[in-house]
CSV table of C-alpha atoms and ligand atoms in Angstrom, one decimal:
chain,number,residue,atom,x,y,z
A,1,UNK,CA,-10.1,-13.5,-21.1
A,2,UNK,CA,-10.1,-9.8,-20.6
A,3,UNK,CA,-12.1,-7.8,-18.0
A,4,UNK,CA,-14.8,-5.3,-18.5
A,5,UNK,CA,-13.6,-2.1,-20.1
A,6,UNK,CA,-15.6,1.2,-20.2
A,7,UNK,CA,-14.6,4.6,-21.6
A,8,UNK,CA,-13.2,6.9,-18.9
A,9,UNK,CA,-14.8,10.0,-20.4
A,10,UNK,CA,-18.3,8.5,-20.0
A,11,UNK,CA,-20.0,9.9,-16.8
A,12,UNK,CA,-21.9,6.6,-16.4
A,13,UNK,CA,-18.7,4.6,-16.4
A,14,UNK,CA,-17.2,6.9,-13.7
A,15,UNK,CA,-20.3,6.4,-11.6
A,16,UNK,CA,-20.0,2.6,-12.0
A,17,UNK,CA,-16.4,2.7,-11.0
A,18,UNK,CA,-17.2,4.8,-7.9
A,19,UNK,CA,-19.9,2.4,-6.9
A,20,UNK,CA,-17.5,-0.6,-7.3
A,21,UNK,CA,-14.8,1.2,-5.2
A,22,UNK,CA,-17.4,2.0,-2.4
A,23,UNK,CA,-18.4,-1.7,-2.4
A,24,UNK,CA,-14.8,-2.9,-1.9
A,25,UNK,CA,-14.2,-3.6,-5.6
A,26,UNK,CA,-11.0,-3.1,-7.7
A,27,UNK,CA,-11.1,-0.5,-10.5
A,28,UNK,CA,-8.2,0.0,-12.9
A,29,UNK,CA,-8.0,3.7,-14.0
A,30,UNK,CA,-5.8,6.0,-16.0
A,31,UNK,CA,-3.5,8.5,-14.4
A,32,UNK,CA,-1.0,10.7,-16.2
A,33,UNK,CA,1.9,8.4,-15.0
A,34,UNK,CA,0.7,4.8,-15.5
A,35,UNK,CA,-2.6,2.9,-15.1
A,36,UNK,CA,-3.4,2.4,-11.4
A,37,UNK,CA,-5.2,-0.6,-9.8
A,38,UNK,CA,-7.4,1.2,-7.3
A,39,UNK,CA,-9.2,0.2,-4.0
A,40,UNK,CA,-10.9,2.2,-1.3
A,41,UNK,CA,-7.9,3.2,0.9
A,42,UNK,CA,-10.0,2.8,4.1
A,43,UNK,CA,-11.0,-0.8,3.3
A,44,UNK,CA,-8.2,-3.1,4.4
A,45,UNK,CA,-9.8,-6.1,2.7
A,46,UNK,CA,-10.1,-4.4,-0.6
A,47,UNK,CA,-6.5,-3.3,-0.4
A,48,UNK,CA,-5.5,-6.9,0.4
A,49,UNK,CA,-7.1,-7.9,-2.9
A,50,UNK,CA,-4.8,-5.5,-4.7
A,51,UNK,CA,-1.8,-7.3,-3.4
A,52,UNK,CA,-3.4,-10.7,-4.3
A,53,UNK,CA,-4.2,-9.7,-7.8
A,54,UNK,CA,-0.7,-8.2,-8.4
A,55,UNK,CA,0.9,-11.3,-6.8
A,56,UNK,CA,3.5,-9.2,-5.2
A,57,UNK,CA,6.1,-11.4,-3.4
A,58,UNK,CA,6.1,-9.0,-0.5
A,59,UNK,CA,4.0,-6.1,0.7
A,60,UNK,CA,5.0,-2.8,-0.7
A,61,UNK,CA,3.4,0.5,0.5
A,62,UNK,CA,0.8,1.8,-1.8
A,63,UNK,CA,0.3,5.4,-2.9
A,64,UNK,CA,-3.0,6.9,-1.8
A,65,UNK,CA,-4.6,9.0,-4.5
A,66,UNK,CA,-6.8,12.0,-3.7
A,67,UNK,CA,-9.1,14.0,-6.0
A,68,UNK,CA,-8.3,17.3,-4.2
A,69,UNK,CA,-5.4,18.8,-2.3
A,70,UNK,CA,-7.9,19.9,0.4
A,71,UNK,CA,-8.4,16.2,1.4
A,72,UNK,CA,-4.8,15.7,2.4
A,73,UNK,CA,-5.6,16.0,6.1
A,74,UNK,CA,-7.9,13.0,5.9
A,75,UNK,CA,-5.0,10.6,5.2
A,76,UNK,CA,-1.8,12.4,6.4
A,77,UNK,CA,-0.6,14.6,9.2
A,78,UNK,CA,0.8,17.7,7.6
A,79,UNK,CA,3.6,18.9,9.9
A,80,UNK,CA,6.3,20.0,7.5
A,81,UNK,CA,5.7,23.5,6.0
A,82,UNK,CA,7.1,22.2,2.7
A,83,UNK,CA,4.2,19.8,2.2
A,84,UNK,CA,1.6,22.5,1.5
A,85,UNK,CA,4.1,24.4,-0.6
A,86,UNK,CA,4.9,21.3,-2.8
A,87,UNK,CA,1.2,20.3,-3.0
A,88,UNK,CA,0.2,23.8,-4.1
A,89,UNK,CA,2.9,23.9,-6.7
A,90,UNK,CA,2.8,20.4,-8.2
A,91,UNK,CA,-0.6,19.0,-7.6
A,92,UNK,CA,-2.4,17.8,-9.5
A,93,UNK,CA,0.6,16.1,-11.0
A,94,UNK,CA,3.3,13.3,-10.8
A,95,UNK,CA,4.6,14.0,-7.3
A,96,UNK,CA,4.0,11.8,-4.3
A,97,UNK,CA,4.6,13.2,-0.8
A,98,UNK,CA,5.5,10.8,2.0
A,99,UNK,CA,4.1,12.2,5.3
A,100,UNK,CA,3.1,10.9,8.7
A,101,UNK,CA,0.1,8.7,8.3
A,102,UNK,CA,-3.3,9.2,10.0
A,103,UNK,CA,-4.3,6.2,12.1
A,104,UNK,CA,-7.4,5.7,10.0
A,105,UNK,CA,-5.3,4.5,7.1
A,106,UNK,CA,-5.1,0.7,7.4
A,107,UNK,CA,-1.6,-0.6,7.9
A,108,UNK,CA,-1.7,-2.8,4.9
A,109,UNK,CA,-1.8,0.4,2.7
A,110,UNK,CA,1.5,1.6,4.3
A,111,UNK,CA,3.1,-1.8,4.8
A,112,UNK,CA,3.2,-1.2,8.5
A,113,UNK,CA,5.0,2.1,8.1
A,114,UNK,CA,4.1,5.2,10.1
A,115,UNK,CA,4.2,7.2,6.9
A,116,UNK,CA,1.9,7.3,3.9
A,117,UNK,CA,2.6,8.2,0.3
A,118,UNK,CA,0.0,10.6,-1.2
A,119,UNK,CA,-0.7,12.3,-4.5
A,120,UNK,CA,-3.4,14.1,-6.5
A,121,UNK,CA,-3.1,12.7,-10.1
A,122,UNK,CA,-3.4,15.1,-13.0
A,123,UNK,CA,-5.6,12.8,-15.1
A,124,UNK,CA,-9.2,14.2,-15.2
A,125,UNK,CA,-10.8,10.8,-15.2
A,126,UNK,CA,-8.8,9.7,-12.2
A,127,UNK,CA,-9.9,12.7,-10.2
A,128,UNK,CA,-13.5,12.4,-11.3
A,129,UNK,CA,-13.5,8.7,-10.2
A,130,UNK,CA,-12.0,9.4,-6.8
A,131,UNK,CA,-14.3,12.4,-6.2
A,132,UNK,CA,-17.4,10.3,-7.1
A,133,UNK,CA,-16.2,7.4,-4.9
A,134,UNK,CA,-15.9,10.0,-2.0
A,135,UNK,CA,-12.9,8.1,-0.6
A,136,UNK,CA,-9.1,8.2,-1.1
A,137,UNK,CA,-8.0,5.5,-3.4
A,138,UNK,CA,-4.9,3.3,-2.8
A,139,UNK,CA,-3.4,2.3,-6.1
A,140,UNK,CA,-0.2,0.7,-7.3
A,141,UNK,CA,0.5,0.2,-11.0
A,142,UNK,CA,-2.1,-2.1,-12.6
A,143,UNK,CA,0.2,-5.0,-13.5
A,144,UNK,CA,1.3,-8.3,-11.9
A,145,UNK,CA,4.6,-8.1,-10.1
A,146,UNK,CA,7.6,-8.2,-12.4
A,147,UNK,CA,5.9,-6.8,-15.4
A,148,UNK,CA,6.3,-3.4,-17.0
A,149,UNK,CA,3.7,-0.9,-15.8
A,150,UNK,CA,0.7,-0.6,-18.1
A,151,UNK,CA,0.2,2.7,-19.9
A,152,UNK,CA,-2.9,1.7,-21.9
A,153,UNK,CA,-6.2,0.1,-21.0
A,154,UNK,CA,-5.6,-3.0,-23.3
A,155,UNK,CA,-2.3,-3.6,-21.4
A,156,UNK,CA,-4.3,-3.7,-18.2
A,157,UNK,CA,-6.9,-6.0,-19.7
A,158,UNK,CA,-4.2,-8.3,-21.0
A,159,UNK,CA,-2.2,-8.4,-17.7
A,160,UNK,CA,-5.0,-8.5,-15.2
A,161,UNK,CA,-8.1,-9.4,-17.2
A,162,UNK,CA,-11.0,-10.6,-15.1
A,163,UNK,CA,-9.2,-10.2,-11.8
A,164,UNK,CA,-10.3,-6.5,-11.8
A,165,UNK,CA,-14.0,-5.5,-11.6
A,166,UNK,CA,-13.7,-2.7,-14.1
A,167,UNK,CA,-11.1,-1.1,-16.3
A,168,UNK,CA,-11.6,2.6,-17.3
A,169,UNK,CA,-10.1,3.4,-20.6
A,170,UNK,CA,-8.6,6.9,-20.8
A,171,UNK,CA,-6.2,6.3,-23.6
A,172,UNK,CA,-2.5,6.2,-23.3
A,173,UNK,CA,-0.9,7.7,-20.2
A,174,UNK,CA,0.7,11.1,-20.6
A,175,UNK,CA,3.7,10.6,-18.4
A,176,UNK,CA,4.1,6.8,-18.5
A,177,UNK,CA,6.6,6.6,-15.7
A,178,UNK,CA,5.8,6.6,-12.0
A,179,UNK,CA,5.7,9.8,-9.9
A,180,UNK,CA,8.6,11.4,-8.1
A,181,UNK,CA,8.5,10.4,-4.5
A,182,UNK,CA,9.7,12.9,-1.8
A,183,UNK,CA,9.6,12.3,1.9
A,184,UNK,CA,8.8,15.1,4.2
A,185,UNK,CA,8.3,12.8,7.2
A,186,UNK,CA,11.5,13.8,8.8
A,187,UNK,CA,13.2,17.3,8.9
A,188,UNK,CA,15.1,17.1,5.7
A,189,UNK,CA,13.1,16.6,2.5
A,190,UNK,CA,14.4,13.5,0.9
A,191,UNK,CA,14.1,12.2,-2.7
A,192,UNK,CA,13.0,8.5,-2.6
A,193,UNK,CA,12.4,8.0,-6.3
A,194,UNK,CA,13.1,10.3,-9.2
A,195,UNK,CA,10.2,10.9,-11.6
A,196,UNK,CA,8.4,13.6,-13.6
A,197,UNK,CA,9.2,16.4,-11.1
A,198,UNK,CA,12.9,17.2,-10.9
A,199,UNK,CA,15.0,17.7,-7.9
A,200,UNK,CA,15.7,21.3,-9.0
A,201,UNK,CA,12.0,22.0,-9.2
A,202,UNK,CA,11.5,20.6,-5.7
A,203,UNK,CA,14.4,22.6,-4.3
A,204,UNK,CA,13.2,25.8,-6.0
A,205,UNK,CA,9.7,25.4,-4.6
A,206,UNK,CA,11.0,24.5,-1.1
A,207,UNK,CA,13.8,27.0,-0.9
A,208,UNK,CA,16.0,24.3,0.7
A,209,UNK,CA,18.2,21.4,-0.5
A,210,UNK,CA,16.6,18.0,-1.1
A,211,UNK,CA,18.6,15.0,0.2
A,212,UNK,CA,18.8,11.7,-1.8
A,213,UNK,CA,17.9,8.5,-0.2
A,214,UNK,CA,20.9,6.2,-0.1
A,215,UNK,CA,20.2,3.0,-2.1
A,216,UNK,CA,19.0,0.2,0.2
A,217,UNK,CA,21.7,-2.3,1.0
A,218,UNK,CA,21.5,-5.2,-1.4
A,219,UNK,CA,18.6,-3.9,-3.5
A,220,UNK,CA,19.4,-0.6,-5.1
A,221,UNK,CA,16.6,-1.0,-7.6
A,222,UNK,CA,13.9,-0.6,-5.1
A,223,UNK,CA,13.4,3.0,-4.0
A,224,UNK,CA,11.3,3.5,-1.0
A,225,UNK,CA,12.0,0.1,0.4
A,226,UNK,CA,14.6,1.2,2.9
A,227,UNK,CA,12.4,1.7,6.0
A,228,UNK,CA,9.6,-0.7,5.2
A,229,UNK,CA,11.1,-3.8,6.8
A,230,UNK,CA,8.5,-3.8,9.5
A,231,UNK,CA,9.6,-5.8,12.5
A,232,UNK,CA,8.2,-6.1,15.9
A,233,UNK,CA,10.3,-5.2,18.9
A,234,UNK,CA,9.2,-8.4,20.6
A,235,UNK,CA,11.1,-11.4,19.2
A,236,UNK,CA,9.0,-13.3,16.8
A,237,UNK,CA,9.4,-17.0,15.8
A,238,UNK,CA,7.6,-18.9,13.1
A,239,UNK,CA,6.3,-22.3,14.3
A,240,UNK,CA,6.9,-25.4,12.1
A,241,UNK,CA,3.1,-26.1,12.1
A,242,UNK,CA,-0.1,-25.4,14.0
A,243,UNK,CA,0.4,-24.2,17.6
A,244,UNK,CA,0.1,-26.6,20.5
A,245,UNK,CA,-0.2,-25.9,24.2
A,246,UNK,CA,2.6,-23.7,25.6
A,247,UNK,CA,5.1,-25.2,28.1
A,248,UNK,CA,4.9,-23.4,31.5
A,249,UNK,CA,8.5,-22.1,31.5
A,250,UNK,CA,8.2,-20.1,28.2
A,251,UNK,CA,7.4,-16.7,29.8
A,252,UNK,CA,4.6,-14.5,28.4
A,253,UNK,CA,4.1,-15.5,24.8
A,254,UNK,CA,1.6,-14.2,22.3
A,255,UNK,CA,0.2,-16.4,19.6
A,256,UNK,CA,-0.4,-15.2,16.1
A,257,UNK,CA,-2.8,-17.9,14.9
A,258,UNK,CA,-4.1,-18.6,11.4
A,259,UNK,CA,-7.7,-19.8,11.9
A,260,UNK,CA,-7.8,-20.1,15.6
A,261,UNK,CA,-5.8,-22.6,17.6
A,262,UNK,CA,-6.9,-26.1,18.5
A,263,UNK,CA,-5.1,-25.7,21.8
A,264,UNK,CA,-4.2,-22.2,22.9
A,265,UNK,CA,-3.5,-23.1,26.6
A,266,UNK,CA,-0.8,-21.0,28.3
A,267,UNK,CA,-0.5,-18.1,25.8
A,268,UNK,CA,-0.7,-14.5,27.2
A,269,UNK,CA,-2.4,-13.2,24.1
A,270,UNK,CA,-4.0,-14.4,20.9
A,271,UNK,CA,-4.6,-12.9,17.5
A,272,UNK,CA,-6.4,-14.8,14.8
A,273,UNK,CA,-5.5,-13.7,11.3
A,274,UNK,CA,-8.0,-15.6,9.1
A,275,UNK,CA,-11.2,-16.7,10.9
A,276,UNK,CA,-12.6,-17.5,7.4
A,277,UNK,CA,-9.4,-19.2,6.3
A,278,UNK,CA,-8.8,-16.6,3.5
A,279,UNK,CA,-5.4,-15.1,2.8
A,280,UNK,CA,-6.9,-11.8,1.8
A,281,UNK,CA,-8.5,-11.5,5.3
A,282,UNK,CA,-5.2,-12.5,6.9
A,283,UNK,CA,-3.2,-10.0,4.8
A,284,UNK,CA,-5.6,-7.2,5.7
A,285,UNK,CA,-5.2,-7.9,9.4
A,286,UNK,CA,-1.5,-8.9,9.6
A,287,UNK,CA,0.2,-5.6,10.4
A,288,UNK,CA,-2.4,-4.4,12.9
A,289,UNK,CA,-2.3,-7.8,14.7
A,290,UNK,CA,1.5,-7.7,14.9
A,291,UNK,CA,1.3,-4.1,16.3
A,292,UNK,CA,-1.3,-5.1,19.0
A,293,UNK,CA,0.8,-8.1,20.1
A,294,UNK,CA,4.0,-5.9,20.1
A,295,UNK,CA,2.3,-3.3,22.4
A,296,UNK,CA,1.8,-5.9,25.2
A,297,UNK,CA,5.4,-6.1,26.3
A,298,UNK,CA,5.5,-9.9,25.8
A,299,UNK,CA,8.6,-12.0,26.0
A,300,UNK,CA,8.0,-13.5,22.6
A,301,UNK,CA,5.5,-13.9,19.7
A,302,UNK,CA,5.0,-17.2,17.9
A,303,UNK,CA,3.3,-17.3,14.6
A,304,UNK,CA,1.6,-20.2,12.9
A,305,UNK,CA,2.8,-20.6,9.3
A,306,UNK,CA,0.4,-20.4,6.4
A,307,UNK,CA,0.3,-22.0,3.0
A,308,UNK,CA,2.6,-20.2,0.6
A,309,UNK,CA,0.1,-19.7,-2.2
A,310,UNK,CA,-1.3,-16.4,-3.5
A,311,UNK,CA,-1.1,-13.8,-0.7
A,312,UNK,CA,0.3,-16.5,1.6
A,313,UNK,CA,3.7,-15.8,0.0
A,314,UNK,CA,3.6,-12.1,1.1
A,315,UNK,CA,2.4,-13.0,4.6
A,316,UNK,CA,5.2,-15.6,5.1
A,317,UNK,CA,7.7,-13.2,3.6
A,318,UNK,CA,6.7,-10.5,6.1
A,319,UNK,CA,6.7,-12.9,9.0
A,320,UNK,CA,10.2,-14.1,8.0
A,321,UNK,CA,11.5,-10.5,7.9
A,322,UNK,CA,10.0,-10.0,11.4
A,323,UNK,CA,11.6,-13.2,12.6
A,324,UNK,CA,15.0,-12.5,11.1
A,325,UNK,CA,15.2,-9.1,12.7
A,326,UNK,CA,13.9,-10.1,16.1
B,401,AMP,P1,4.0,2.4,-7.5
B,401,AMP,O1,2.6,2.3,-6.9
B,401,AMP,O2,4.4,1.3,-8.4
B,401,AMP,O3,4.3,3.8,-8.1
B,401,AMP,O4,5.0,2.2,-6.3
B,401,AMP,C1,4.8,2.9,-5.1
B,401,AMP,C2,6.2,3.3,-4.6
B,401,AMP,O5,5.9,4.2,-3.6
B,401,AMP,C3,7.0,2.2,-4.1
B,401,AMP,O6,8.3,2.3,-4.5
B,401,AMP,C4,6.9,2.4,-2.6
B,401,AMP,O7,8.0,1.9,-1.9
B,401,AMP,C5,6.8,3.9,-2.5
B,401,AMP,N1,6.1,4.3,-1.3
B,401,AMP,C6,4.7,4.3,-1.1
B,401,AMP,N2,4.4,4.7,0.2
B,401,AMP,C7,5.6,5.0,0.8
B,401,AMP,C8,6.0,5.4,2.1
B,401,AMP,N3,5.1,5.6,3.1
B,401,AMP,N4,7.3,5.5,2.3
B,401,AMP,C9,8.3,5.3,1.4
B,401,AMP,N5,8.0,4.9,0.1
B,401,AMP,C10,6.7,4.7,-0.2
B,402,MG,MG1,4.7,-0.6,-9.8
């Protein structure tokens, strides 16, 4: 069955979408590139639902959408002089800037990275929606993982149906391919994904050459994935099952528990991911919990496994990456 669809040029539909976003709901909306699946970027639980609905096999950083260039400072730290120049020249439009993230942005949005992807979409309805919601909107393409990105509202309804709270129909997308992504997080501007804005246009606006991100080893089809293998500095091990008491010779060990351990004796620190047992809660808390444990200078972190269903896949995938690199 398909979800609720309202016309994007109806002010009442925009207000309804904004109200849903403010309440932690998911709203699919048109942009000039593809349809986005939007959530309040400051609400980790709402963003966790985006990952759940898309059934992504692993967390992937989301692009934060603004209604206005003036709001950039609310989500990113603008240190590179080129950022303002590119924003002025290409926004609103299909260009995503990767910049240092502000700490208020939940880590699930950026997949644990210190940077955030930001853009101001050119579609009028998208900007009206974001302005009315009075919050930045984190939005990937509105399709389940592995499907082609949707460029019409019926595509979205077909693919995601009732999993979204509202679909705003703004007709077919003008661009239909995703935005160009350029990182200004380090000294040299670097093209992470080609898109509607060309390298030449970027170089002309910046007055400097733009580097190309080398393809990530083993997975050249995934631009932007290079740096996102978040791993704690503290070695992390996944337990075979629920945690038991710690033996006395294990050093200072932190426990990443699922619902709260039956026996947490001996652990130097404890983080509970899902007090309510829900994977969306755990996903929203995962990266922040890992960071807190990592900051304690522990000898090791042990993590309870979770059921590999729904978002549980993404959580276990991320924990395995952490464990593999520890
Ligand atoms: P989509 O929402 O489908 O256009 O995909 C978002 C793309 O932006 C993905 O390829 C991400 O890897 C990339 N992306 C988002 N945020 C960042 C970031 N902070 N650093 C690098 N790439 C990013
Ligand atoms: Mg996508």
